[in-house]
Amino acid sequence: MAAAVTCRLTTALCKQFQRVVTVSSSLTHPQYATRTLSKFHSCWQSPPVYSRALHTSCVRKGLEEFFDLPENWGESTVKSGAPWTAKQLRTKSNEDLHKLWYVLLKEKNMLLTIEQEAKRQRVQMPSPERIKKVERSMKRLDTIVNEREDFLRLLQTGQEKSRPGSWRKNVFGKTIWHKFREYPIPWHLNTRYKRKRFYEPLHVAPFTRLSLENYLKNKMRKTRRERGNQKKLAEMFPKKTAHA
Amino acid sequence: MANVKRILFPLYQFGNPQLRIFRPTFNMTLVRPGKEQPPDTVQFRIPLEMTKFDVRNYMEKIYSVPVAAVRTRIQFGTNKKKNHLNQRVKRPDYKVAYVQLAQQQTFQFPDIFPEKEKQHEEGSAEEMQEKFMEDERQRQKPDPRRGGVNEWFGL
């Protein structure tokens, strides 16, 4: 029971995820043995077995995951660990990350439920910083997964970007990276796409020239200022004094 | 920050395989129903992009809760309220899903914020404050030996 409780508390937010996974796999939940679940679900950590004086309709075990542990109901603060860092997540395998994503998702659902109920009852939600922690963990997980996908794609195909695109000049004369969109019809039949102009109209050319001039002017000013500063410093601290 | 990065799903054309989302970003919030609902109905707030099929799969796959029926509606968030600059402030729209559970299961929204007796730890500032307040209240009470009679009367 204590192991199950700690399991629930530490799963989403603690470093010792591996330990928790091994603990949960050792808990053989009799109900799940009879169910025909997908491979993903059977190796998933079974919800901890609680003994509660609440109503015992079977579905509560699923919907109970939308609420916190009953010991924490009515508390003003609930202890929670630090969010997952990118460095910690990089050491995990893809299967572990996939499972962790769902753990975090369920945790987020639970916290949102509590937040909404707190607003309804006009009571302060216990430890609202947990939501931010979970969000950050999920974002970092997403970053790691995309990173791995990028590297795989680079190794296998040499493509740098997952979404195809190209450099194009837009109506304002600016060169932009245009990301392609999926359409069911070819571009020459797409009237809405043809209305979008990827060339600079003639009357916009002077403005492009002006903006280019502005950019070069600012760049030159910056370099000159930098050079002037260095000269002043060299005057203040000539090389001879350094040796003396 | 809601929906920072726009998620693009691949275009579907007839004959394509079923779209599978491996890491869903949808969050479902269980809410207490405003109006009385039948005992097997659970009320959720879901993102606008979710459909009834999405809700069913979500409940069955992630929470392993058997679902008999799902009905949804979109709740319009008011644009009537005004802030201190007299500008209209929009409250976000959301979708409400009414999920009916299968296998004659029931659900009653529990009381998550019960009144708990707050026990302060020994030697803390709050404990001393509580004690002090308790003493003050004791002092204000009238003499119990007078049997509830006002002090204005007699000796």
Short mmCIF file of N, CA and C in Angstrom, two decimals, chain B residues 1-154:
data_model
loop_
_atom_site.label_atom_id
_atom_site.label_comp_id
_atom_site.label_asym_id
_atom_site.label_seq_id
_atom_site.Cartn_x
_atom_site.Cartn_y
_atom_site.Cartn_z
N MET B 1 -0.27 29.29 -21.60
CA MET B 1 -0.21 29.56 -23.04
C MET B 1 -0.93 28.43 -23.77
N ALA B 2 -2.07 28.71 -24.40
CA ALA B 2 -2.85 27.65 -25.03
C ALA B 2 -2.48 27.53 -26.50
N ASN B 3 -2.20 26.31 -26.93
CA ASN B 3 -1.97 26.03 -28.34
C ASN B 3 -0.88 26.92 -28.94
N VAL B 4 0.30 26.89 -28.31
CA VAL B 4 1.38 27.76 -28.77
C VAL B 4 1.78 27.37 -30.18
N LYS B 5 1.99 26.06 -30.38
CA LYS B 5 2.43 25.62 -31.70
C LYS B 5 1.25 24.93 -32.37
N ARG B 6 0.90 25.39 -33.55
CA ARG B 6 -0.25 24.83 -34.22
C ARG B 6 0.08 23.41 -34.68
N ILE B 7 -0.71 22.45 -34.20
CA ILE B 7 -0.45 21.05 -34.55
C ILE B 7 -1.10 20.77 -35.90
N LEU B 8 -0.28 20.30 -36.86
CA LEU B 8 -0.80 20.01 -38.19
C LEU B 8 -0.98 18.52 -38.33
N PHE B 9 -2.21 18.09 -38.58
CA PHE B 9 -2.43 16.67 -38.83
C PHE B 9 -2.37 16.42 -40.33
N PRO B 10 -1.90 15.23 -40.74
CA PRO B 10 -1.83 14.97 -42.19
C PRO B 10 -3.22 14.97 -42.81
N LEU B 11 -3.26 15.39 -44.08
CA LEU B 11 -4.54 15.49 -44.79
C LEU B 11 -5.13 14.11 -44.97
N TYR B 12 -6.45 13.99 -44.79
CA TYR B 12 -7.10 12.70 -44.96
C TYR B 12 -7.82 12.67 -46.28
N GLN B 13 -7.59 11.56 -47.02
CA GLN B 13 -8.38 11.35 -48.23
C GLN B 13 -8.95 9.95 -48.16
N PHE B 14 -10.02 9.72 -48.84
CA PHE B 14 -10.71 8.43 -48.76
C PHE B 14 -9.76 7.29 -49.11
N GLY B 15 -9.70 6.29 -48.25
CA GLY B 15 -8.81 5.15 -48.46
C GLY B 15 -7.55 5.22 -47.63
N ASN B 16 -7.27 6.40 -47.02
CA ASN B 16 -6.07 6.52 -46.19
C ASN B 16 -6.24 5.70 -44.92
N PRO B 17 -5.13 5.26 -44.30
CA PRO B 17 -5.27 4.56 -43.02
C PRO B 17 -5.73 5.53 -41.92
N GLN B 18 -6.27 4.94 -40.87
CA GLN B 18 -6.76 5.71 -39.72
C GLN B 18 -5.62 6.54 -39.11
N LEU B 19 -5.90 7.80 -38.81
CA LEU B 19 -4.87 8.65 -38.18
C LEU B 19 -4.63 8.19 -36.75
N ARG B 20 -3.37 7.96 -36.42
CA ARG B 20 -3.04 7.58 -35.04
C ARG B 20 -2.17 8.65 -34.42
N ILE B 21 -2.58 9.13 -33.25
CA ILE B 21 -1.82 10.16 -32.54
C ILE B 21 -1.08 9.46 -31.43
N PHE B 22 0.26 9.55 -31.43
CA PHE B 22 1.03 8.78 -30.44
C PHE B 22 1.19 9.51 -29.12
N ARG B 23 1.24 10.82 -29.14
CA ARG B 23 1.34 11.53 -27.86
C ARG B 23 0.31 12.64 -27.88
N PRO B 24 -0.94 12.32 -27.44
CA PRO B 24 -2.00 13.34 -27.52
C PRO B 24 -1.71 14.50 -26.60
N THR B 25 -2.03 15.70 -27.09
CA THR B 25 -1.88 16.90 -26.27
C THR B 25 -3.22 17.34 -25.71
N PHE B 26 -4.28 16.55 -25.93
CA PHE B 26 -5.61 16.93 -25.44
C PHE B 26 -5.70 16.69 -23.95
N ASN B 27 -6.26 17.66 -23.23
CA ASN B 27 -6.49 17.49 -21.79
C ASN B 27 -7.98 17.46 -21.54
N MET B 28 -8.43 16.51 -20.72
CA MET B 28 -9.85 16.45 -20.38
C MET B 28 -10.01 16.79 -18.92
N THR B 29 -10.89 17.74 -18.62
CA THR B 29 -11.12 18.17 -17.23
C THR B 29 -12.48 17.65 -16.80
N LEU B 30 -12.50 16.89 -15.71
CA LEU B 30 -13.76 16.43 -15.15
C LEU B 30 -14.37 17.58 -14.37
N VAL B 31 -15.64 17.90 -14.62
CA VAL B 31 -16.26 19.02 -13.90
C VAL B 31 -17.51 18.53 -13.20
N ARG B 32 -17.87 19.27 -12.16
CA ARG B 32 -19.12 18.97 -11.46
C ARG B 32 -20.25 19.49 -12.33
N PRO B 33 -21.29 18.69 -12.59
CA PRO B 33 -22.35 19.19 -13.47
C PRO B 33 -23.12 20.32 -12.81
N GLY B 34 -23.46 21.35 -13.63
CA GLY B 34 -24.24 22.46 -13.11
C GLY B 34 -25.69 22.04 -12.88
N LYS B 35 -26.21 21.29 -13.86
CA LYS B 35 -27.58 20.79 -13.71
C LYS B 35 -27.50 19.32 -13.31
N GLU B 36 -28.56 18.83 -12.69
CA GLU B 36 -28.58 17.45 -12.24
C GLU B 36 -28.49 16.50 -13.44
N GLN B 37 -27.53 15.55 -13.37
CA GLN B 37 -27.33 14.61 -14.48
C GLN B 37 -27.71 13.21 -14.02
N PRO B 38 -28.06 12.31 -14.94
CA PRO B 38 -28.33 10.92 -14.53
C PRO B 38 -27.08 10.29 -13.92
N PRO B 39 -27.24 9.25 -13.08
CA PRO B 39 -26.10 8.73 -12.30
C PRO B 39 -24.96 8.16 -13.15
N ASP B 40 -25.24 7.76 -14.39
CA ASP B 40 -24.15 7.17 -15.17
C ASP B 40 -23.44 8.19 -16.04
N THR B 41 -23.80 9.48 -15.92
CA THR B 41 -23.23 10.50 -16.81
C THR B 41 -22.10 11.24 -16.11
N VAL B 42 -20.98 11.40 -16.84
CA VAL B 42 -19.84 12.15 -16.34
C VAL B 42 -19.64 13.34 -17.26
N GLN B 43 -19.38 14.50 -16.71
CA GLN B 43 -19.27 15.72 -17.52
C GLN B 43 -17.82 16.15 -17.61
N PHE B 44 -17.35 16.43 -18.84
CA PHE B 44 -15.97 16.85 -19.07
C PHE B 44 -15.94 18.16 -19.83
N ARG B 45 -14.83 18.88 -19.63
CA ARG B 45 -14.54 20.03 -20.50
C ARG B 45 -13.37 19.59 -21.37
N ILE B 46 -13.55 19.68 -22.68
CA ILE B 46 -12.51 19.19 -23.59
C ILE B 46 -12.14 20.29 -24.58
N PRO B 47 -10.97 20.18 -25.22
CA PRO B 47 -10.62 21.20 -26.21
C PRO B 47 -11.58 21.14 -27.40
N LEU B 48 -11.71 22.29 -28.08
CA LEU B 48 -12.68 22.42 -29.16
C LEU B 48 -12.42 21.46 -30.32
N GLU B 49 -11.13 21.07 -30.46
CA GLU B 49 -10.79 20.24 -31.61
C GLU B 49 -11.14 18.78 -31.42
N MET B 50 -11.52 18.38 -30.19
CA MET B 50 -11.79 16.96 -29.94
C MET B 50 -13.18 16.59 -30.43
N THR B 51 -13.31 15.35 -30.89
CA THR B 51 -14.62 14.86 -31.36
C THR B 51 -15.12 13.78 -30.42
N LYS B 52 -16.36 13.28 -30.71
CA LYS B 52 -16.92 12.24 -29.85
C LYS B 52 -16.09 10.97 -29.92
N PHE B 53 -15.59 10.66 -31.12
CA PHE B 53 -14.76 9.47 -31.29
C PHE B 53 -13.46 9.60 -30.51
N ASP B 54 -12.91 10.83 -30.52
CA ASP B 54 -11.68 11.07 -29.77
C ASP B 54 -11.90 10.84 -28.29
N VAL B 55 -13.04 11.34 -27.78
CA VAL B 55 -13.35 11.20 -26.36
C VAL B 55 -13.50 9.73 -26.00
N ARG B 56 -14.20 9.01 -26.86
CA ARG B 56 -14.42 7.58 -26.59
C ARG B 56 -13.10 6.83 -26.53
N ASN B 57 -12.25 7.07 -27.54
CA ASN B 57 -10.95 6.37 -27.58
C ASN B 57 -10.08 6.77 -26.40
N TYR B 58 -10.11 8.05 -26.06
CA TYR B 58 -9.33 8.56 -24.93
C TYR B 58 -9.70 7.82 -23.66
N MET B 59 -11.01 7.77 -23.37
CA MET B 59 -11.44 7.14 -22.13
C MET B 59 -11.12 5.66 -22.12
N GLU B 60 -11.32 5.02 -23.29
CA GLU B 60 -11.14 3.56 -23.31
C GLU B 60 -9.67 3.18 -23.28
N LYS B 61 -8.84 3.91 -24.02
CA LYS B 61 -7.44 3.50 -24.15
C LYS B 61 -6.61 3.98 -22.96
N ILE B 62 -6.79 5.25 -22.57
CA ILE B 62 -5.89 5.83 -21.57
C ILE B 62 -6.39 5.53 -20.15
N TYR B 63 -7.71 5.68 -19.92
CA TYR B 63 -8.22 5.46 -18.57
C TYR B 63 -8.90 4.12 -18.40
N SER B 64 -9.03 3.35 -19.50
CA SER B 64 -9.72 2.05 -19.51
C SER B 64 -11.07 2.13 -18.82
N VAL B 65 -11.84 3.15 -19.20
CA VAL B 65 -13.20 3.32 -18.67
C VAL B 65 -14.15 3.01 -19.82
N PRO B 66 -15.06 2.02 -19.66
CA PRO B 66 -15.96 1.68 -20.77
C PRO B 66 -17.00 2.77 -20.98
N VAL B 67 -17.16 3.14 -22.24
CA VAL B 67 -18.05 4.26 -22.59
C VAL B 67 -19.19 3.74 -23.45
N ALA B 68 -20.42 4.11 -23.08
CA ALA B 68 -21.57 3.69 -23.88
C ALA B 68 -21.92 4.76 -24.90
N ALA B 69 -21.94 6.03 -24.47
CA ALA B 69 -22.35 7.10 -25.39
C ALA B 69 -21.62 8.38 -25.00
N VAL B 70 -21.39 9.23 -26.02
CA VAL B 70 -20.77 10.54 -25.78
C VAL B 70 -21.59 11.56 -26.53
N ARG B 71 -21.93 12.65 -25.83
CA ARG B 71 -22.61 13.75 -26.52
C ARG B 71 -21.80 15.01 -26.22
N THR B 72 -21.67 15.88 -27.19
CA THR B 72 -20.87 17.09 -26.98
C THR B 72 -21.66 18.33 -27.38
N ARG B 73 -21.22 19.43 -26.78
CA ARG B 73 -21.78 20.72 -27.19
C ARG B 73 -20.68 21.75 -26.97
N ILE B 74 -20.79 22.87 -27.69
CA ILE B 74 -19.78 23.92 -27.54
C ILE B 74 -20.38 25.03 -26.69
N GLN B 75 -19.67 25.40 -25.65
CA GLN B 75 -20.13 26.47 -24.77
C GLN B 75 -19.44 27.76 -25.19
N PHE B 76 -20.23 28.75 -25.52
CA PHE B 76 -19.69 30.04 -25.91
C PHE B 76 -19.25 30.81 -24.67
N GLY B 77 -18.01 31.31 -24.67
CA GLY B 77 -17.53 32.11 -23.54
C GLY B 77 -17.90 33.55 -23.76
N THR B 78 -18.39 34.22 -22.74
CA THR B 78 -18.94 35.56 -22.89
C THR B 78 -17.91 36.58 -23.37
N ASN B 79 -18.37 37.51 -24.21
CA ASN B 79 -17.54 38.63 -24.66
C ASN B 79 -18.12 39.93 -24.14
N LYS B 80 -18.99 39.82 -23.13
CA LYS B 80 -19.76 40.98 -22.66
C LYS B 80 -19.02 41.75 -21.57
N LYS B 81 -18.27 41.01 -20.73
CA LYS B 81 -17.63 41.66 -19.59
C LYS B 81 -16.61 42.69 -20.07
N LYS B 82 -16.47 43.76 -19.27
CA LYS B 82 -15.52 44.81 -19.66
C LYS B 82 -14.47 44.96 -18.57
N ASN B 83 -13.26 45.33 -19.00
CA ASN B 83 -12.19 45.53 -18.02
C ASN B 83 -12.15 47.01 -17.61
N HIS B 84 -11.08 47.37 -16.85
CA HIS B 84 -11.02 48.73 -16.31
C HIS B 84 -10.82 49.78 -17.41
N LEU B 85 -10.45 49.33 -18.63
CA LEU B 85 -10.28 50.26 -19.75
C LEU B 85 -11.51 50.27 -20.64
N ASN B 86 -12.60 49.71 -20.13
CA ASN B 86 -13.86 49.63 -20.86
C ASN B 86 -13.75 48.85 -22.17
N GLN B 87 -12.79 47.91 -22.23
CA GLN B 87 -12.68 47.05 -23.41
C GLN B 87 -13.37 45.75 -23.10
N ARG B 88 -13.99 45.18 -24.13
CA ARG B 88 -14.66 43.89 -23.92
C ARG B 88 -13.60 42.81 -23.76
N VAL B 89 -13.81 41.95 -22.75
CA VAL B 89 -12.88 40.86 -22.50
C VAL B 89 -13.58 39.55 -22.84
N LYS B 90 -12.91 38.76 -23.66
CA LYS B 90 -13.52 37.49 -24.09
C LYS B 90 -13.10 36.36 -23.17
N ARG B 91 -14.07 35.59 -22.69
CA ARG B 91 -13.72 34.37 -21.95
C ARG B 91 -13.65 33.24 -22.98
N PRO B 92 -12.66 32.34 -22.88
CA PRO B 92 -12.48 31.35 -23.95
C PRO B 92 -13.68 30.40 -24.08
N ASP B 93 -13.94 29.98 -25.33
CA ASP B 93 -14.98 28.98 -25.57
C ASP B 93 -14.43 27.62 -25.20
N TYR B 94 -15.33 26.71 -24.85
CA TYR B 94 -14.88 25.34 -24.57
C TYR B 94 -15.98 24.37 -24.97
N LYS B 95 -15.55 23.12 -25.13
CA LYS B 95 -16.50 22.07 -25.52
C LYS B 95 -16.81 21.26 -24.27
N VAL B 96 -18.08 20.90 -24.10
CA VAL B 96 -18.49 20.08 -22.96
C VAL B 96 -18.89 18.71 -23.51
N ALA B 97 -18.40 17.65 -22.88
CA ALA B 97 -18.75 16.29 -23.30
C ALA B 97 -19.49 15.62 -22.16
N TYR B 98 -20.63 14.99 -22.49
CA TYR B 98 -21.38 14.21 -21.51
C TYR B 98 -21.14 12.75 -21.87
N VAL B 99 -20.41 12.05 -21.01
CA VAL B 99 -20.03 10.67 -21.29
C VAL B 99 -20.90 9.76 -20.44
N GLN B 100 -21.58 8.82 -21.12
CA GLN B 100 -22.39 7.84 -20.37
C GLN B 100 -21.61 6.55 -20.28
N LEU B 101 -21.51 6.04 -19.05
CA LEU B 101 -20.67 4.87 -18.82
C LEU B 101 -21.42 3.59 -19.16
N ALA B 102 -20.66 2.61 -19.63
CA ALA B 102 -21.26 1.32 -19.99
C ALA B 102 -21.34 0.42 -18.76
N GLN B 103 -21.91 -0.75 -18.93
CA GLN B 103 -21.95 -1.80 -17.89
C GLN B 103 -22.61 -1.31 -16.60
N GLN B 104 -23.61 -0.43 -16.75
CA GLN B 104 -24.42 0.05 -15.62
C GLN B 104 -23.57 0.59 -14.48
N GLN B 105 -22.49 1.30 -14.83
CA GLN B 105 -21.66 1.88 -13.77
C GLN B 105 -22.17 3.26 -13.46
N THR B 106 -21.93 3.69 -12.22
CA THR B 106 -22.40 5.02 -11.82
C THR B 106 -21.21 5.85 -11.34
N PHE B 107 -21.43 7.16 -11.34
CA PHE B 107 -20.38 8.06 -10.88
C PHE B 107 -21.03 9.23 -10.17
N GLN B 108 -20.48 9.55 -9.00
CA GLN B 108 -20.96 10.70 -8.25
C GLN B 108 -19.76 11.60 -7.99
N PHE B 109 -19.87 12.87 -8.37
CA PHE B 109 -18.71 13.76 -8.21
C PHE B 109 -18.42 13.94 -6.73
N PRO B 110 -17.18 13.60 -6.27
CA PRO B 110 -16.91 13.65 -4.84
C PRO B 110 -16.63 15.05 -4.33
N ASP B 111 -16.62 15.17 -3.01
CA ASP B 111 -16.30 16.44 -2.36
C ASP B 111 -14.80 16.48 -2.13
N ILE B 112 -14.09 17.29 -2.94
CA ILE B 112 -12.62 17.27 -2.90
C ILE B 112 -12.05 18.18 -1.82
N PHE B 113 -12.86 19.11 -1.33
CA PHE B 113 -12.35 20.05 -0.34
C PHE B 113 -13.13 19.95 0.95
N PRO B 114 -12.99 18.81 1.65
CA PRO B 114 -13.70 18.70 2.93
C PRO B 114 -13.02 19.55 3.98
N GLU B 115 -13.82 19.95 5.01
CA GLU B 115 -13.26 20.76 6.10
C GLU B 115 -12.37 19.87 6.95
N LYS B 116 -11.10 20.27 7.07
CA LYS B 116 -10.19 19.45 7.87
C LYS B 116 -9.75 20.23 9.08
N GLU B 117 -9.60 19.54 10.24
CA GLU B 117 -9.09 20.16 11.45
C GLU B 117 -7.61 20.44 11.26
N LYS B 118 -7.23 21.73 11.32
CA LYS B 118 -5.83 22.05 11.05
C LYS B 118 -5.00 21.86 12.32
N GLN B 119 -4.07 20.90 12.29
CA GLN B 119 -3.21 20.64 13.44
C GLN B 119 -1.87 21.32 13.20
N HIS B 120 -1.55 22.38 13.95
CA HIS B 120 -0.26 23.04 13.76
C HIS B 120 0.83 22.24 14.45
N GLU B 121 2.04 22.28 13.87
CA GLU B 121 3.16 21.55 14.49
C GLU B 121 3.61 22.27 15.76
N GLU B 122 4.25 21.52 16.67
CA GLU B 122 4.64 22.09 17.97
C GLU B 122 5.69 23.18 17.78
N GLY B 123 5.54 24.27 18.53
CA GLY B 123 6.55 25.33 18.56
C GLY B 123 6.50 26.28 17.37
N SER B 124 5.54 26.11 16.48
CA SER B 124 5.50 27.01 15.32
C SER B 124 4.79 28.31 15.68
N ALA B 125 4.98 29.32 14.84
CA ALA B 125 4.38 30.64 15.10
C ALA B 125 2.86 30.55 15.09
N GLU B 126 2.32 29.73 14.13
CA GLU B 126 0.84 29.62 14.01
C GLU B 126 0.25 29.02 15.26
N GLU B 127 0.98 28.06 15.87
CA GLU B 127 0.48 27.41 17.09
C GLU B 127 0.39 28.42 18.21
N MET B 128 1.42 29.26 18.36
CA MET B 128 1.42 30.26 19.43
C MET B 128 0.32 31.27 19.21
N GLN B 129 0.13 31.63 17.92
CA GLN B 129 -0.94 32.58 17.60
C GLN B 129 -2.30 32.02 17.97
N GLU B 130 -2.50 30.73 17.61
CA GLU B 130 -3.78 30.05 17.93
C GLU B 130 -4.01 30.05 19.43
N LYS B 131 -2.96 29.75 20.17
CA LYS B 131 -3.07 29.68 21.65
C LYS B 131 -3.45 31.04 22.21
N PHE B 132 -2.78 32.07 21.67
CA PHE B 132 -3.03 33.44 22.13
C PHE B 132 -4.49 33.83 21.89
N MET B 133 -4.96 33.52 20.65
CA MET B 133 -6.35 33.86 20.30
C MET B 133 -7.32 33.11 21.22
N GLU B 134 -6.98 31.85 21.49
CA GLU B 134 -7.84 31.03 22.36
C GLU B 134 -7.92 31.64 23.75
N ASP B 135 -6.76 32.11 24.28
CA ASP B 135 -6.72 32.77 25.59
C ASP B 135 -7.57 34.03 25.61
N GLU B 136 -7.43 34.83 24.56
CA GLU B 136 -8.19 36.08 24.46
C GLU B 136 -9.70 35.79 24.52
N ARG B 137 -10.10 34.76 23.75
CA ARG B 137 -11.52 34.42 23.70
C ARG B 137 -12.00 33.97 25.07
N GLN B 138 -11.13 33.20 25.77
CA GLN B 138 -11.47 32.73 27.11
C GLN B 138 -11.70 33.91 28.04
N ARG B 139 -10.82 34.94 27.90
CA ARG B 139 -10.93 36.11 28.79
C ARG B 139 -12.22 36.85 28.56
N GLN B 140 -12.64 36.94 27.29
CA GLN B 140 -13.85 37.73 26.98
C GLN B 140 -15.11 37.05 27.54
N LYS B 141 -15.06 35.74 27.76
CA LYS B 141 -16.28 35.05 28.20
C LYS B 141 -16.64 35.51 29.62
N PRO B 142 -17.97 35.56 29.97
CA PRO B 142 -18.34 35.98 31.33
C PRO B 142 -18.03 34.89 32.35
N ASP B 143 -18.08 35.25 33.62
CA ASP B 143 -17.78 34.32 34.70
C ASP B 143 -18.79 33.16 34.68
N PRO B 144 -18.34 31.90 34.56
CA PRO B 144 -19.31 30.79 34.49
C PRO B 144 -20.07 30.56 35.80
N ARG B 145 -19.50 31.08 36.93
CA ARG B 145 -20.15 30.85 38.21
C ARG B 145 -21.45 31.64 38.34
N ARG B 146 -21.63 32.70 37.51
CA ARG B 146 -22.84 33.53 37.60
C ARG B 146 -24.03 32.89 36.91
N GLY B 147 -23.82 31.77 36.21
CA GLY B 147 -24.95 31.03 35.60
C GLY B 147 -25.60 31.76 34.46
N GLY B 148 -24.85 32.48 33.62
CA GLY B 148 -25.41 33.12 32.43
C GLY B 148 -26.07 34.46 32.71
N VAL B 149 -26.08 34.92 33.97
CA VAL B 149 -26.73 36.20 34.29
C VAL B 149 -25.78 37.33 33.90
N ASN B 150 -26.35 38.43 33.42
CA ASN B 150 -25.55 39.58 32.98
C ASN B 150 -24.84 40.23 34.16
N GLU B 151 -23.64 40.79 33.93
CA GLU B 151 -22.86 41.40 35.03
C GLU B 151 -23.47 42.69 35.51
N TRP B 152 -24.42 43.26 34.77
CA TRP B 152 -25.08 44.50 35.17
C TRP B 152 -25.87 44.32 36.48
N PHE B 153 -26.40 43.06 36.64
CA PHE B 153 -27.21 42.79 37.84
C PHE B 153 -26.30 42.56 39.03
N GLY B 154 -26.64 43.16 40.13
CA GLY B 154 -26.09 42.84 41.45
C GLY B 154 -24.60 43.00 41.58
#
